[in-house]
Coordinates of C-alpha atoms in Angstrom, one line a residue:
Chain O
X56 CA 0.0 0.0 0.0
X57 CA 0.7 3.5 -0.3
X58 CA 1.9 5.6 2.4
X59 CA 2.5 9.3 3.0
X60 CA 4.6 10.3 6.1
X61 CA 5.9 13.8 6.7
X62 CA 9.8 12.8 7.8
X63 CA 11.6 15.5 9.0
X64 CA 9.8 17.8 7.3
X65 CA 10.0 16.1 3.8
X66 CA 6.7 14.5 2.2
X67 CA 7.3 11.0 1.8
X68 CA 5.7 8.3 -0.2
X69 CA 6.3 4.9 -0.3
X70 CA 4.7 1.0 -2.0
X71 CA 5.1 -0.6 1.2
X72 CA 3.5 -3.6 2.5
X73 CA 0.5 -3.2 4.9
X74 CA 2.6 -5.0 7.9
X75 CA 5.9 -2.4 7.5
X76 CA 6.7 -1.1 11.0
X77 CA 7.7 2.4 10.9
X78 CA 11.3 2.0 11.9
X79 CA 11.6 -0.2 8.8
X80 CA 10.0 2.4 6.9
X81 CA 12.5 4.9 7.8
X82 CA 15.1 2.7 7.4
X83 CA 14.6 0.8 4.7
X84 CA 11.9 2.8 2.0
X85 CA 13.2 6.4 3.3
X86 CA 16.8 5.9 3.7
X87 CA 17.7 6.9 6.8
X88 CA 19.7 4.8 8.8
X89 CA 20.1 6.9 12.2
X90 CA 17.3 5.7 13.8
X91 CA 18.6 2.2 15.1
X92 CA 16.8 -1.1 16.1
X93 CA 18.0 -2.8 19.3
X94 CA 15.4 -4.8 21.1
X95 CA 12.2 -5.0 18.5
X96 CA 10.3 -5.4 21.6
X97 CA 9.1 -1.8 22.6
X98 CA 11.6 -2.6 25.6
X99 CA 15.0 -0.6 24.9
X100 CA 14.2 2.8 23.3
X101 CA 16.8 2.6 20.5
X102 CA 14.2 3.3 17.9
X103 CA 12.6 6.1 19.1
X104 CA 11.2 8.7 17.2
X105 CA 8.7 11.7 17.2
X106 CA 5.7 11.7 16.1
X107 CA 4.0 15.3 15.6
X108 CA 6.5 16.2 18.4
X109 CA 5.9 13.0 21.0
X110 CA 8.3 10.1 21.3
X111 CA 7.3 6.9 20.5
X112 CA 9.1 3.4 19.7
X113 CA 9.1 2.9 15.8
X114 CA 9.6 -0.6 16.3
X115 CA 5.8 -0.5 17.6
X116 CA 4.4 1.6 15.2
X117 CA 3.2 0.3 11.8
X118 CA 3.9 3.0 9.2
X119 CA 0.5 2.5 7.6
X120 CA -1.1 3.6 11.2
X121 CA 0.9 7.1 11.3
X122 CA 0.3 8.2 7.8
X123 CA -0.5 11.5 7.2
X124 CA 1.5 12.6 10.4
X125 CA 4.8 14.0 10.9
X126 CA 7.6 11.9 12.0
X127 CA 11.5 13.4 13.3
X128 CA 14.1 11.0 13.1
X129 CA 17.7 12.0 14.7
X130 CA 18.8 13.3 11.1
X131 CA 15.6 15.8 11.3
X132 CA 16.7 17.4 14.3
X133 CA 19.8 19.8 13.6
X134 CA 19.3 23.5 13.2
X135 CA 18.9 24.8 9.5
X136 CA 22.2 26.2 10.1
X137 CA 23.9 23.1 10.3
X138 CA 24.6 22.9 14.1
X139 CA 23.7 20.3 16.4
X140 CA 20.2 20.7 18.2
X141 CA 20.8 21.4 21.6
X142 CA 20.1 17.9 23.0
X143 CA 22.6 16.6 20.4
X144 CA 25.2 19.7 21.8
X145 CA 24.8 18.7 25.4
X146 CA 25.2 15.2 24.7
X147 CA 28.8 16.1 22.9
X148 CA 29.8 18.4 26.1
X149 CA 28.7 16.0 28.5
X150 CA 30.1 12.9 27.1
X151 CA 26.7 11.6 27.1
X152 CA 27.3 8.2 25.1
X153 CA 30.2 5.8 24.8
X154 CA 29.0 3.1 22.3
X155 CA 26.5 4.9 20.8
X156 CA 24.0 2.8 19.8
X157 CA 21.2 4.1 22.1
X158 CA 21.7 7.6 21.7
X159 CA 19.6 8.6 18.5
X160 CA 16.8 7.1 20.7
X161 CA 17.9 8.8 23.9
X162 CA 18.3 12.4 22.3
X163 CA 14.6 11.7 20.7
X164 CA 13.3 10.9 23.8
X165 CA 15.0 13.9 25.9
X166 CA 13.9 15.9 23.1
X167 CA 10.2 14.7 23.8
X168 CA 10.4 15.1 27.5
X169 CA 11.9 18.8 27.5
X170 CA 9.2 19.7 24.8
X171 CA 6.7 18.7 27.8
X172 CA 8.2 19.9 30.9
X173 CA 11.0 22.7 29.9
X174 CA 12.4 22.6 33.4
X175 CA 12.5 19.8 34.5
X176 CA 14.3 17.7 37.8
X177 CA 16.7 15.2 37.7
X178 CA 14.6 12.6 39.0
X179 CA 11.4 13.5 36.1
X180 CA 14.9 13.1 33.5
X181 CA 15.4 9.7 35.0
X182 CA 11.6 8.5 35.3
X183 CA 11.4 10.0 31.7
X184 CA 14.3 7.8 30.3
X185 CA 12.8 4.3 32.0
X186 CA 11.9 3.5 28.5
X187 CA 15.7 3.8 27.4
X188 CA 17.9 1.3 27.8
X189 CA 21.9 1.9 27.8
X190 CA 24.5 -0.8 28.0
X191 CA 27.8 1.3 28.3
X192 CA 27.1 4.6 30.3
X193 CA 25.3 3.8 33.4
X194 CA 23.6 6.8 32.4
X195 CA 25.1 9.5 34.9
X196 CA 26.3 11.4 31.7
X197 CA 23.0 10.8 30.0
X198 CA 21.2 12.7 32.8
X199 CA 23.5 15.2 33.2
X200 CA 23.6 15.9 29.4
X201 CA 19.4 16.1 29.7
X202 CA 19.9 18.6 32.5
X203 CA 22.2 21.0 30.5
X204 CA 20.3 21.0 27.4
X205 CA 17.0 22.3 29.5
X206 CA 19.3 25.1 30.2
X207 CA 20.6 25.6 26.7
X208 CA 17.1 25.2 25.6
X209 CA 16.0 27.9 28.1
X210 CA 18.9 30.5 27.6
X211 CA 17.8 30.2 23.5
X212 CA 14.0 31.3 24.6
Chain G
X89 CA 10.1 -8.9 14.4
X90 CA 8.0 -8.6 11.3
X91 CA 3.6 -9.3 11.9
X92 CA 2.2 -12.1 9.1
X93 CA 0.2 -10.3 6.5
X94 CA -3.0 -8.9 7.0
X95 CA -5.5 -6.8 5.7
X96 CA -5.7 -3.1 6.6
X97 CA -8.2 -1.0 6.8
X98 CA -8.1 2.3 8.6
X99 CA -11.5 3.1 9.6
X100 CA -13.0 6.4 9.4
X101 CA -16.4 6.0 11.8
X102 CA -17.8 4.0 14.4
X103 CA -20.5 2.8 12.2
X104 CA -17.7 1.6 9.5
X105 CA -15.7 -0.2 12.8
X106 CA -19.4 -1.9 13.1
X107 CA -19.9 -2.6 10.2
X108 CA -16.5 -4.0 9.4
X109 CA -16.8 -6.4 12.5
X110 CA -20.4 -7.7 11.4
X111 CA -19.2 -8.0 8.1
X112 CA -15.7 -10.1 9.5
X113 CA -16.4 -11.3 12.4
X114 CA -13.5 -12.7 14.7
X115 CA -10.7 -12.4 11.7
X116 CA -11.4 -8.9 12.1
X117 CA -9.5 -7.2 15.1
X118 CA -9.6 -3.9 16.1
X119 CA -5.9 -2.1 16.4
X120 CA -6.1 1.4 18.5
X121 CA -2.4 2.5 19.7
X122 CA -1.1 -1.1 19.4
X123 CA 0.9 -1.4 22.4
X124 CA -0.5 -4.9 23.0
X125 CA -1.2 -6.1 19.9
X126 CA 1.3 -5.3 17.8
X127 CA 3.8 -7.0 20.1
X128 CA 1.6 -10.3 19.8
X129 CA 1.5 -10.1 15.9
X130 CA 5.0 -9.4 15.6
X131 CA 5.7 -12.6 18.3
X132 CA 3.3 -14.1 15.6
X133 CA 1.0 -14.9 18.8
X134 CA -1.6 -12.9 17.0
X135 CA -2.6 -13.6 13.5
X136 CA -5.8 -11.3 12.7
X137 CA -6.5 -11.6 9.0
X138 CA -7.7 -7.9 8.9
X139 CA -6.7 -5.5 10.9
X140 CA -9.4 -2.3 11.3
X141 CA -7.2 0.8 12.3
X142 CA -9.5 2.7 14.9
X143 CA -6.5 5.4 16.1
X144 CA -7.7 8.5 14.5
X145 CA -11.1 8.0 15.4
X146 CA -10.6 11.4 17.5
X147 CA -14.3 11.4 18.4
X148 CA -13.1 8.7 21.1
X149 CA -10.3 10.9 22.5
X150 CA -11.6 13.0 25.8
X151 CA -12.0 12.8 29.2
X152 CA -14.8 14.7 30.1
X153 CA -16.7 15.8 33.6
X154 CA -20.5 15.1 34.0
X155 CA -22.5 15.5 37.3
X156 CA -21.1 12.4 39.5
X157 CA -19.4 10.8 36.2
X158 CA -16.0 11.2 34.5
X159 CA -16.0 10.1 31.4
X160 CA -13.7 8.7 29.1
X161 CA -13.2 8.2 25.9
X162 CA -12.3 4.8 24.9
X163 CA -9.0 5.8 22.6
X164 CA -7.6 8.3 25.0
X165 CA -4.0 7.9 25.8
X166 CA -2.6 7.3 29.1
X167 CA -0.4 10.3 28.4
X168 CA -3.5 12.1 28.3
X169 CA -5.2 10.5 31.5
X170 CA -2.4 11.1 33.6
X171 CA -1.9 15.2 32.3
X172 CA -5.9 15.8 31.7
X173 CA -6.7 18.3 35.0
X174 CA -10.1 16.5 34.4
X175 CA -8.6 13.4 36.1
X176 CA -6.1 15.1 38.3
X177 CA -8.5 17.3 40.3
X178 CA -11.0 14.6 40.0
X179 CA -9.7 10.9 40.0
X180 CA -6.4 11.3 40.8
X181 CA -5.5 8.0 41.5
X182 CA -6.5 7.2 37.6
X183 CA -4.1 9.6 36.8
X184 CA -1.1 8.4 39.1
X185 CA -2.1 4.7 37.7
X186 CA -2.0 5.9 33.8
X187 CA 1.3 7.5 34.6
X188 CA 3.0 4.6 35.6
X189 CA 1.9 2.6 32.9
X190 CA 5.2 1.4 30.4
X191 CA 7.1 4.1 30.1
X192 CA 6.6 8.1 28.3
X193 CA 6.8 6.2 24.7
X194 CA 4.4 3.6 25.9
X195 CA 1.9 6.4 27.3
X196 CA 1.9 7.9 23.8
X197 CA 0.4 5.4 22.1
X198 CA -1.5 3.4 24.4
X199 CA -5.5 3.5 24.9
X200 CA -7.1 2.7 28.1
X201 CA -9.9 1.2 25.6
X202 CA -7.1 -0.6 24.2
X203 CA -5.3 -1.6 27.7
X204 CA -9.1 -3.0 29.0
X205 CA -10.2 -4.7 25.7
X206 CA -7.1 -6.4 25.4
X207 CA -8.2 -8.4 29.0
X208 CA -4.7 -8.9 30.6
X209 CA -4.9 -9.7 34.1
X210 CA -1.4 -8.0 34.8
X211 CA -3.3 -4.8 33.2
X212 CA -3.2 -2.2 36.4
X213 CA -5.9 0.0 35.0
X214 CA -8.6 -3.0 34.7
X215 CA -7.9 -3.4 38.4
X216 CA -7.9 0.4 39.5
X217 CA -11.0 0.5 36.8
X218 CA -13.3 -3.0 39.0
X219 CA -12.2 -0.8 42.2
X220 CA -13.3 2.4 41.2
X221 CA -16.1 0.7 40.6
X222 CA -16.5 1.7 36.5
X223 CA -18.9 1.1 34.1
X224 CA -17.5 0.2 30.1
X225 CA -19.9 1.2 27.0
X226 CA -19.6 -0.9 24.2
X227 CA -21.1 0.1 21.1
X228 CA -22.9 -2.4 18.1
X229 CA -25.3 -2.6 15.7
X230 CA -28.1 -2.3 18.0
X231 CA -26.6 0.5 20.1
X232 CA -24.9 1.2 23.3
X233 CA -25.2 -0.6 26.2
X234 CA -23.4 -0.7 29.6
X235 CA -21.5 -3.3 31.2
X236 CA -20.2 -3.1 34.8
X237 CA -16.6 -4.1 35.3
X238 CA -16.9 -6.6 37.3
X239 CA -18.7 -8.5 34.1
X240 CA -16.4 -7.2 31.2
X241 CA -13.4 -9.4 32.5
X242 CA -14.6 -13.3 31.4
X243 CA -11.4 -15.1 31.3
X244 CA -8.0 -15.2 30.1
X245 CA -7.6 -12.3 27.8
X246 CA -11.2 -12.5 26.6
X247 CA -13.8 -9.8 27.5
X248 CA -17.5 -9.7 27.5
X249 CA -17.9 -7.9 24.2
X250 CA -19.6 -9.8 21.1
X251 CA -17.8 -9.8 17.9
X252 CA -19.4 -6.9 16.4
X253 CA -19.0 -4.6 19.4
X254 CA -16.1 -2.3 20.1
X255 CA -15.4 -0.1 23.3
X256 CA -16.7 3.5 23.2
X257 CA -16.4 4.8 26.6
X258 CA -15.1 4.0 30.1
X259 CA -17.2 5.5 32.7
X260 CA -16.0 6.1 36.3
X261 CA -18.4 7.1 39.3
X262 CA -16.6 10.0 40.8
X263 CA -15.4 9.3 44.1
X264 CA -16.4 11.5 46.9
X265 CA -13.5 12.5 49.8
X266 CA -12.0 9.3 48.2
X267 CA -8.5 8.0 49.7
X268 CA -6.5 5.8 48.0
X269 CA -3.5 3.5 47.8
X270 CA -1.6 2.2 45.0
X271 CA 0.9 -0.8 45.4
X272 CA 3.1 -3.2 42.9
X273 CA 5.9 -5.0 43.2
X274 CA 7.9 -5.0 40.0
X275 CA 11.5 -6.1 39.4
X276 CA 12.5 -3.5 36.8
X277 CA 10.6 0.2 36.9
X278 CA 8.8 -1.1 33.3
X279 CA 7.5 -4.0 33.9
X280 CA 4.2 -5.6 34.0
X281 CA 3.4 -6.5 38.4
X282 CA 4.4 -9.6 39.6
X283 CA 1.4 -8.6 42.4
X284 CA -0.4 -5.3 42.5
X285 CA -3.1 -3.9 45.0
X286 CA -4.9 -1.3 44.8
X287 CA -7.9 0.5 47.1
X288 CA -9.9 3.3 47.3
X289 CA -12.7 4.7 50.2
X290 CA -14.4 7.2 50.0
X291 CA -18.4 8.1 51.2
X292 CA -20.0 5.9 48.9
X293 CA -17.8 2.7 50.4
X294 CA -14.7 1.1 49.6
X295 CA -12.7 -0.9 46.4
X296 CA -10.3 -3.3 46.1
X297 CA -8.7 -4.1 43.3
X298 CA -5.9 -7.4 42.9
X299 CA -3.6 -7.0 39.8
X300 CA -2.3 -10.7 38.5
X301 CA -3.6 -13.0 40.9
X302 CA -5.5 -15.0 38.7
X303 CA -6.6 -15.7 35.0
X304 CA -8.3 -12.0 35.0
X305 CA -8.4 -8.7 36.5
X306 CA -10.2 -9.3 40.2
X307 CA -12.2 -7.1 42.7
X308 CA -12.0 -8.3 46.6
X309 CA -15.2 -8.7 47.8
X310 CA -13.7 -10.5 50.6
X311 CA -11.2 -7.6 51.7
X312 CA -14.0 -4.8 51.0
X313 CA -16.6 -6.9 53.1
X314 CA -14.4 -7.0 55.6
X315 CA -13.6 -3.1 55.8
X316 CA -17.2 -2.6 55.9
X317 CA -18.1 -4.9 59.2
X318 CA -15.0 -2.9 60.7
X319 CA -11.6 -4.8 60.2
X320 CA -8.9 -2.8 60.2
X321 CA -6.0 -3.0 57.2
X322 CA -3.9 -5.4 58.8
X323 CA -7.5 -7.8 60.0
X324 CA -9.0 -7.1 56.2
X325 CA -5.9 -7.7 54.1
X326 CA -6.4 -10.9 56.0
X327 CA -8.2 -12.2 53.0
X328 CA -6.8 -10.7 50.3
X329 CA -5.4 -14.4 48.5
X330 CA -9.5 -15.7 48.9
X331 CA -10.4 -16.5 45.7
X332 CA -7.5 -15.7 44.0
X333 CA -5.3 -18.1 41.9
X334 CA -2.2 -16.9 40.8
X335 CA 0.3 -18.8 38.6
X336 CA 3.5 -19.4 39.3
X337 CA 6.4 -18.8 37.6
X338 CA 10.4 -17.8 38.4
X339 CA 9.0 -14.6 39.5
X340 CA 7.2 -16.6 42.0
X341 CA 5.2 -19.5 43.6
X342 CA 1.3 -19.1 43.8
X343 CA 2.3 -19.1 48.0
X344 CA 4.5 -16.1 47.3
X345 CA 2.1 -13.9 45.5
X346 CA -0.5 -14.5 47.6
X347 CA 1.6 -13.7 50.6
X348 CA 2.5 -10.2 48.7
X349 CA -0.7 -9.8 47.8
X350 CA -1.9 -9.7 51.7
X351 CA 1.3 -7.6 52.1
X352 CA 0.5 -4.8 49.4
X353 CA -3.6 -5.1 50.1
X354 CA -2.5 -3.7 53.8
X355 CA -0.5 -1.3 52.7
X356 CA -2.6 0.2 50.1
X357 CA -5.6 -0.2 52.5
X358 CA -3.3 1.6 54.8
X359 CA -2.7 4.2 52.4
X360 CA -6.7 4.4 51.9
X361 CA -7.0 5.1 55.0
X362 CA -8.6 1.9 56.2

């Protein structure tokens, strides 16, 4: 079937098969590769997106159920200047990642939860990010790097 | 993870959900934020030869405040009923339930409608739902009609709607001066309770609701009939494991969960101010 998704602010359109979940769809018919798949189980967070503004794990998502909508993917999210978003910023300055893997998903995520609380405490960043799993960090630097982009994201207001 | 093929139809009405089910009957399934089923289908546990998309039927989306009623739409998200100020001032225990529920992605996507059709007996908001004593609407060819929630849950993951029926509206008898208490015992923050409790008094009595002590959602008409004749928490949660039949698993033998299920009765009794 054919499905139309906003991604990133580009109209998509794609043959896909009724049963496509959206992570596939972003991967595989749109091209972009950021957006990783650890768990397929809705468990780890790795594949989160947002849709019209609200994370939520692609992995659990058919594409044919969001179309119409707008989806960001971590490639969507830079500034049309070129620079890193602020989440993405923090996360550099804060050494928020070591592997890697789980970060598109954690900076959609953070991105999600500063959209709806833009001053937030440590502990609503750490309830906030029970749906994200990370092997590597023990997420100290994760937090941290959360914390200073609701500054960053405040001082740019 | 990849579902079997299906059919998909994204529906644009109630009256087209109806009459897709009439016209499909059980290889029809109904798919609202598909944080339960799609995990099936993709686990191939779940096999529905057409899948009837009912997410952007926005007319199901509220929560909304009549005289002793709050009402609810059958697709509203959890997200939703733990932020609506409907539910905070109102039923705030709903609220602190839906909040808890998976995590923020989860809550994004996830129905209550959804959550009670799908008939898991792990489901916290079925129990918080028999407690609160709630009322479910289901909607057919023939119209409305109301079924109490102590008579939706019929067994293992299978409720008391016919094949051409979907859920419409959850309705919850607002609780006057109500207490409450709120108890499970998980292992990781997301998970599903091993054994949860939950109770609310307020003037018009009290509720007790058991999360996962048996093949569905149960209410404890043991426990409440014992707060009524007088018992205090401790002397009530007494009976919490009558009529219960948990399985057992490496989370725990059916003598363990009922043990924590006396355990978190009291406390949330407690809480209730029992």
């Amino acid at each position: 079937m054919q499905i139309d998704i906003t991604v990133n602010g580009t109209a998509e359109s794609h043959d896909v098969e009724a049963r496509t979940l959206l992570v596939y769809y972003l991967r595989d018919a749109v091209g972009l590769k950021g957006t990783n798949v650890g768990c397929d189980t809705t468990s780890c967070g790795a594949c989160t997106v947002l849709l019209n503004g609200e994370s939520v794990k692609s992995c659990t998502v058919l594409a044919a159920q969001v179309a119409g909508e707008e989806v960001t993917t971590i490639e969507g999210l830079a500034l049309e200047d070129g620079r890193m978003h602020p989440v993405q910023q923090a996360f550099q300055e804060c050494h928020g990642l070591q592997c890697g893997y789980c970060t598109p998903g954690m900076v959609m995520a953070i991105t999600s939860l500063l959209a709806e609380n833009p001053d937030p405490t440590e502990e609503y960043i750490r309830l906030g990010l029970e749906g994200n799993l990370c092997r590597c960090t023990g997420y100290h630097n994760i937090v941290a790097a959360a914390l200073a982009a609701s500054q960053a994201l405040e001082m740019r207001q | 993870m990849i579902p079997a093929t299906f059919d998909y139809v994204r529906a644009g009405s109630v009256d087209e959900v109806i009459g897709l089910l009439g016209e499909h009957g059980d290889d029809a399934k109904l798919l609202a934020g598909g944080h339960s089923l799609l995990p099936l289908m993709k686990l191939r546990l779940a096999q529905p030869a057409l899948l009837v998309d009912i997410g952007r039927l926005r007319e199901l989306s509220y929560v909304t405040e009549e005289e002793d009623v709050i009402a609810l739409g059958a697709l509203t998200r959890h997200h939703d009923i733990a932020t609506s100020p409907v539910t905070l001032s109102s039923v705030p225990l709903l609220a602190h339930v839906a909040g808890q529920i998976g995590d923020p992605q989860v809550r994004h996507r996830g129905t209550i409608g959804g959550s009670i059709c799908h008939g898991d007996p792990a489901s916290d908001l079925a129990a918080v739902l028999l407690a609160l004593g709630a009322t479910f609407v289901a909607q057919g060819p023939n119209g409305r009609r109301e079924i109490d929630a102590q008579d939706f849950f019929v067994s293992f993951f299978e409720v008391a709607l016919r094949s051409d029926e979907l859920l419409v509206e959850i309705r919850v008898p607002r609780p006057l001066d109500a207490r409450w208490g709120f108890e499970k015992l998980t292992k990781r923050a997301q998970d599903w309770a091993i054994v949860g409790a939950v109770a609310v008094r307020s003037r018009s009595g009290v509720g007790v609701g058991l999360i996962n002590l048996g093949p569905v959602p149960l209410r404890s008409s043991a426990v409440e009939a014992a707060v009524v004749a007088g018992s205090n928490a401790a002397e009530a949660a007494a009976f919490a494991a009558e009529g219960t039949e948990p399985s057992a698993d490496f989370n725990g033998s059916v003598a363990y969960r009922q043990h924590v299920a006396r355990v978190l009765v009291r406390r949330a009794l407690e809480k209730a101010g029992v």
